[in-house]
Coordinates of C-alpha atoms in Angstrom, one line a residue:
M1 CA 0.1 0.0 0.0
L2 CA 1.1 3.5 -0.6
T3 CA 1.4 5.6 2.0
K4 CA 0.1 9.2 2.4
R5 CA 3.6 10.9 1.9
S6 CA 3.9 8.6 -1.6
T7 CA 0.6 9.8 -2.8
I8 CA 1.4 13.5 -2.6
S9 CA 4.6 12.9 -4.5
L10 CA 2.8 11.1 -7.3
L11 CA 0.3 14.0 -7.5
L12 CA 3.2 16.6 -7.6
I13 CA 5.0 14.8 -10.5
A14 CA 2.0 14.5 -12.6
T15 CA 1.3 18.4 -12.0
V16 CA 4.8 19.2 -13.3
F17 CA 4.5 17.0 -16.1
T18 CA 1.2 18.5 -17.3
T19 CA 2.6 21.9 -16.8
S20 CA 5.5 21.4 -18.8
A21 CA 3.6 19.9 -21.5
L22 CA 1.3 23.1 -22.0
V23 CA 3.9 25.6 -21.5
P24 CA 5.2 25.1 -24.9
F25 CA 1.7 25.7 -26.6
T26 CA 1.2 28.6 -24.4
S27 CA 4.4 30.3 -25.5
N28 CA 3.8 29.7 -29.0
A29 CA 0.5 31.3 -28.8
Q30 CA 2.0 34.2 -27.2
D31 CA 4.9 34.6 -29.7
D32 CA 2.3 34.3 -32.5
T33 CA 0.3 37.2 -30.9
S34 CA 3.3 39.2 -30.0
T35 CA 5.2 38.8 -33.2
S36 CA 1.8 40.0 -35.5
D37 CA 1.6 43.6 -36.7
P38 CA -0.8 45.7 -35.1
D39 CA -0.9 48.2 -38.1
K40 CA -2.0 45.6 -40.5
K41 CA -5.5 45.5 -38.8
T42 CA -5.9 49.0 -38.5
E43 CA -4.8 49.5 -42.1
R44 CA -7.4 46.7 -43.2
K45 CA -10.3 48.8 -41.1
E46 CA -9.1 52.1 -43.0
V47 CA -9.1 50.3 -46.4
D48 CA -12.6 49.2 -45.9
Y49 CA -13.8 52.7 -44.9
G50 CA -12.4 54.6 -47.5
A51 CA -13.8 52.0 -50.0
L52 CA -17.3 52.8 -48.8
L53 CA -16.7 56.2 -48.9
Q54 CA -15.6 56.2 -52.5
A55 CA -18.6 54.3 -53.3
R56 CA -20.9 56.5 -51.8
L57 CA -19.1 59.3 -53.4
T58 CA -19.4 57.6 -56.6
Q59 CA -22.8 57.0 -56.2
A60 CA -23.6 60.6 -55.1
I61 CA -21.9 61.8 -58.4
E62 CA -23.8 59.4 -60.6
R63 CA -27.1 60.9 -58.7
K64 CA -25.9 64.3 -59.5
E65 CA -25.2 63.4 -63.0
A66 CA -28.5 61.9 -63.6
A67 CA -30.1 64.8 -61.9
E68 CA -28.2 67.5 -64.3
L69 CA -29.2 65.2 -67.1
R70 CA -32.6 65.3 -66.1
I71 CA -32.5 69.3 -65.8
Q72 CA -31.0 69.4 -69.3
K73 CA -33.7 67.4 -70.8
A74 CA -36.2 69.5 -68.9
R75 CA -34.6 72.6 -70.1
E76 CA -34.4 71.3 -73.6
T77 CA -38.0 70.4 -73.6
N78 CA -39.0 73.5 -72.4
Q79 CA -36.9 75.3 -74.9
A80 CA -38.5 73.1 -77.7
R81 CA -42.2 74.0 -76.5
L82 CA -41.2 77.8 -76.2
T83 CA -39.7 77.7 -79.7
Q84 CA -42.8 75.8 -80.8
A85 CA -45.2 78.5 -79.2
M86 CA -43.0 81.4 -80.5
E87 CA -43.4 79.8 -83.9
R88 CA -47.2 79.6 -83.4
N89 CA -47.4 82.9 -82.0
E90 CA -45.5 84.2 -85.2
E91 CA -47.9 82.3 -87.4
R92 CA -51.0 83.6 -85.7
E93 CA -49.5 87.0 -86.0
Q94 CA -48.9 86.7 -89.6
R95 CA -52.3 85.7 -90.3
S96 CA -53.6 88.2 -87.9
E97 CA -51.6 90.8 -90.0
D98 CA -53.0 89.3 -93.4
R99 CA -56.6 89.6 -91.8
N100 CA -56.1 92.8 -90.7
A101 CA -54.5 94.0 -94.4
Q102 CA -57.6 92.5 -95.9
N103 CA -59.8 93.9 -93.1
L104 CA -58.3 97.4 -93.7
E105 CA -58.6 97.2 -97.6
N106 CA -62.5 96.2 -97.0
F107 CA -63.0 99.1 -94.6
Q108 CA -61.4 101.6 -96.9
S109 CA -63.4 100.5 -99.9
R110 CA -66.8 100.6 -97.9
L111 CA -65.9 104.0 -96.5
T112 CA -65.0 105.2 -100.0
Q113 CA -68.3 103.9 -101.4
Q114 CA -70.3 105.3 -98.7
L115 CA -68.8 108.8 -99.4
D116 CA -69.3 108.5 -103.0
R117 CA -73.0 108.0 -102.6
V118 CA -72.9 111.3 -100.3
I119 CA -71.2 113.2 -102.9
E120 CA -73.8 112.0 -105.7
H121 CA -76.6 113.0 -103.0
L122 CA -75.1 116.5 -102.7
E123 CA -74.8 117.0 -106.4
L124 CA -78.4 116.1 -106.8
L125 CA -79.3 118.3 -104.1
K126 CA -77.6 121.0 -105.7
E127 CA -79.6 120.7 -108.9
R128 CA -82.7 120.7 -106.7
I129 CA -81.8 123.9 -105.0
N130 CA -80.9 125.6 -108.3
N131 CA -84.4 124.7 -109.9
S132 CA -86.4 125.4 -106.7
R133 CA -89.0 128.1 -106.8
G134 CA -88.9 128.3 -103.1
L135 CA -85.6 129.8 -103.0
S136 CA -84.3 133.4 -104.1
D137 CA -81.3 133.6 -106.1
D138 CA -79.4 134.9 -102.9
A139 CA -80.5 131.6 -101.1
K140 CA -79.8 129.3 -104.0
A141 CA -76.2 131.0 -104.2
A142 CA -75.7 130.6 -100.3
A143 CA -77.1 126.8 -100.4
T144 CA -74.9 126.0 -103.3
A145 CA -71.8 127.3 -101.8
E146 CA -72.5 125.5 -98.6
V147 CA -73.1 122.2 -100.3
D148 CA -69.8 122.6 -102.4
A149 CA -68.2 122.9 -98.8
Y150 CA -69.6 119.8 -97.8
I151 CA -68.5 118.0 -101.1
A152 CA -64.9 119.3 -100.8
Q153 CA -64.7 117.8 -97.0
V154 CA -66.1 114.7 -98.3
T155 CA -63.4 114.5 -100.9
S156 CA -60.9 115.5 -98.5
L157 CA -61.8 112.7 -96.1
Q158 CA -61.6 110.1 -99.0
A159 CA -57.9 111.0 -99.4
E160 CA -57.2 110.5 -96.1
I161 CA -59.3 107.2 -96.0
E162 CA -57.0 106.1 -99.0
N163 CA -54.0 106.9 -97.2
A164 CA -54.8 105.3 -93.8
E165 CA -52.4 102.6 -92.8
T166 CA -54.5 101.1 -89.5
I167 CA -58.1 99.9 -88.5
D168 CA -58.2 102.7 -85.6
D169 CA -57.2 105.4 -88.3
L170 CA -60.1 104.3 -90.3
R171 CA -62.5 104.3 -87.4
T172 CA -61.3 107.8 -86.6
L173 CA -62.0 108.9 -90.3
S174 CA -65.5 107.2 -90.2
D175 CA -66.6 109.0 -87.0
E176 CA -65.4 112.2 -88.7
A177 CA -67.6 111.5 -91.8
K178 CA -70.3 110.3 -89.6
E179 CA -70.0 114.2 -87.7
L180 CA -70.0 115.7 -91.1
W181 CA -73.0 113.8 -92.5
Q182 CA -74.8 114.8 -89.3
G183 CA -74.0 118.6 -89.4
Y184 CA -74.9 118.2 -93.2
N185 CA -78.2 116.6 -92.4
Q186 CA -79.0 119.3 -89.8
Q187 CA -78.2 122.1 -92.3
H188 CA -79.7 120.7 -95.4
L189 CA -83.1 119.8 -94.0
G190 CA -83.8 123.3 -94.0
Y191 CA -83.1 123.6 -98.0
I192 CA -84.9 120.5 -98.7
G193 CA -87.9 122.0 -96.8
L194 CA -87.7 125.2 -99.0
H195 CA -87.8 123.0 -101.9
L196 CA -90.8 121.5 -100.9
V197 CA -92.2 125.0 -99.9
G198 CA -91.7 125.8 -103.6
R199 CA -93.6 122.8 -105.4
F200 CA -96.4 123.6 -102.8
Q201 CA -96.4 126.9 -103.9
D202 CA -96.5 126.1 -107.4
F203 CA -99.7 124.1 -107.0
I204 CA -101.4 126.5 -104.9
D205 CA -100.6 129.2 -107.8
R206 CA -102.0 126.9 -110.6
V207 CA -104.9 126.2 -108.5
G208 CA -105.5 129.8 -107.7
D209 CA -105.3 130.5 -111.4
T210 CA -108.0 127.7 -112.2
A211 CA -110.3 129.5 -109.5
N212 CA -109.9 132.6 -111.0
R213 CA -110.8 131.4 -114.7
V214 CA -113.9 129.7 -112.8
E215 CA -114.8 133.1 -111.5
S216 CA -114.6 134.7 -115.2
H217 CA -116.5 132.1 -116.8
L218 CA -119.5 132.5 -114.1
A219 CA -119.9 136.2 -114.9
V220 CA -120.2 135.2 -118.5
L221 CA -122.7 132.2 -117.9
S222 CA -124.9 134.4 -115.4
E223 CA -125.2 136.5 -118.4
Q224 CA -125.9 133.9 -121.4
Y225 CA -128.1 131.9 -118.9
P226 CA -130.0 133.9 -116.4
D227 CA -132.2 131.1 -115.6
I228 CA -129.2 128.8 -114.7
D229 CA -128.8 128.4 -111.0
L230 CA -125.2 129.1 -110.2
S231 CA -125.5 129.3 -106.5
G232 CA -123.9 125.8 -105.8
I233 CA -120.9 126.7 -108.0
E234 CA -120.6 130.1 -106.4
S235 CA -120.5 128.7 -102.9
A236 CA -118.0 126.0 -103.9
L237 CA -115.6 128.7 -105.5
A238 CA -116.0 130.8 -102.3
E239 CA -115.2 127.8 -100.1
F240 CA -112.1 126.9 -102.4
E241 CA -110.8 130.5 -102.1
T242 CA -111.3 130.5 -98.4
T243 CA -109.3 127.1 -98.3
A244 CA -106.7 128.4 -100.6
D245 CA -106.1 131.3 -98.1
Q246 CA -105.8 128.9 -95.3
A247 CA -103.2 126.8 -97.3
Q248 CA -101.2 129.5 -98.3
T249 CA -100.9 130.4 -94.7
A250 CA -99.8 127.2 -93.6
V251 CA -97.4 127.3 -96.8
T252 CA -95.8 130.3 -95.3
E253 CA -95.6 129.2 -91.9
A254 CA -93.7 125.9 -93.2
E255 CA -91.3 128.5 -95.2
Q256 CA -90.6 130.3 -91.8
L257 CA -90.0 127.0 -89.9
F258 CA -87.3 126.0 -92.7
N259 CA -85.9 129.3 -92.8
S260 CA -85.0 128.9 -89.1
I261 CA -83.2 125.9 -89.5
N262 CA -79.5 126.4 -89.2
A263 CA -76.2 125.0 -87.4
D264 CA -76.8 126.5 -84.2
N265 CA -80.3 125.2 -83.8
E266 CA -80.3 122.2 -81.7
N267 CA -83.8 121.1 -82.6
N268 CA -83.6 121.2 -86.5
R269 CA -85.0 117.9 -87.1
E270 CA -87.9 118.8 -84.9
T271 CA -88.4 122.2 -86.7
Y272 CA -88.4 120.4 -89.9
Q273 CA -91.1 118.1 -89.0
Q274 CA -93.1 120.9 -87.9
G275 CA -92.7 122.4 -91.4
I276 CA -93.5 119.1 -93.1
T277 CA -96.5 118.7 -91.0
K278 CA -97.6 122.1 -92.0
L279 CA -97.3 121.4 -95.6
R280 CA -99.1 118.3 -95.6
E281 CA -102.0 120.2 -93.9
A282 CA -102.1 122.5 -96.7
K283 CA -102.1 119.8 -99.0
Q284 CA -105.2 117.9 -97.6
T285 CA -106.9 121.4 -97.2
I286 CA -106.3 122.3 -100.9
H287 CA -107.0 119.0 -102.2
E288 CA -110.5 118.7 -100.4
A289 CA -111.5 122.1 -101.7
S290 CA -110.3 121.4 -105.1
A291 CA -112.4 118.2 -105.2
T292 CA -115.6 120.3 -104.0
L293 CA -114.9 122.9 -106.9
R294 CA -114.7 120.3 -109.5
D295 CA -117.9 118.8 -108.7
A296 CA -119.5 122.0 -109.0
I297 CA -117.9 122.8 -112.2
A298 CA -119.4 119.4 -113.5
E299 CA -122.7 120.2 -112.2
V300 CA -122.9 123.7 -114.2
K301 CA -121.4 121.7 -117.2
I302 CA -124.4 119.5 -117.3
L303 CA -126.7 122.6 -116.5
I304 CA -125.2 124.4 -119.6
A305 CA -125.5 121.3 -121.5
N306 CA -129.3 121.0 -120.7
A307 CA -129.8 124.6 -121.6
K308 CA -128.4 124.5 -125.0
D309 CA -130.5 121.5 -125.8
M310 CA -133.8 123.3 -124.6
T311 CA -132.7 126.5 -127.0
S312 CA -131.8 124.2 -129.8

């Protein structure tokens, strides 16, 4: 049997042996650790971080380039659209200019034709004035001079219309022509009225001459045919003479109204209408009296024919 001392000695020998066997391995591991370069591990970490930064930088540059490319394309697209819009606008402006040129020509032609008709009307009015019995020679000369002045103004406007370059110019000239025509209308109403007065005066004078002849014949008939009753025609003749006087008064009043028409009178058209109303009243009155006188004359003719038959 082993004693206690022997047992302790064997345990010490086993411990030493085991420790000596493990020492070389521990030493080698320590040597490997002590001999390795500590900068290599740090360098490996720095290289990896730089690559990551480089990759991110590359991606950022690529994204920037892509964004710049999109911006450039957008600019080119906008530029193309702007160019197209400008071209379309130029085309529209050209078409508008063409239309404006055509409109200008049409406007010029229309205004010129209208003023041609105005001149024709004025020339006709001048002829009527010169042939009117309702105007004195002095009045005819003054009226003709005024009409000639209007014709000169219209002719001048026509020249300006032919030289007009814009629609606005033509509108201005058109307004001037309207104002001129309105002024002329206000003034020439008096001449027209006086011309009508002359025609009515001619009619009244002719009817008056007829009444005078009837009156002369009545005196002869009363001597030749004392048995014929001439009271009807005598009454009709007296009524006619009274009516003729009334018609003459209306014509005179109409003449006064027409003579009051001038450029300073703001109510020229109303005055003209009043004069025309007077002339219509005179016409209606004289026509009714003339019809009565004609009927009386017809009756006298029948009586005279009957008297001749009785004496034959």
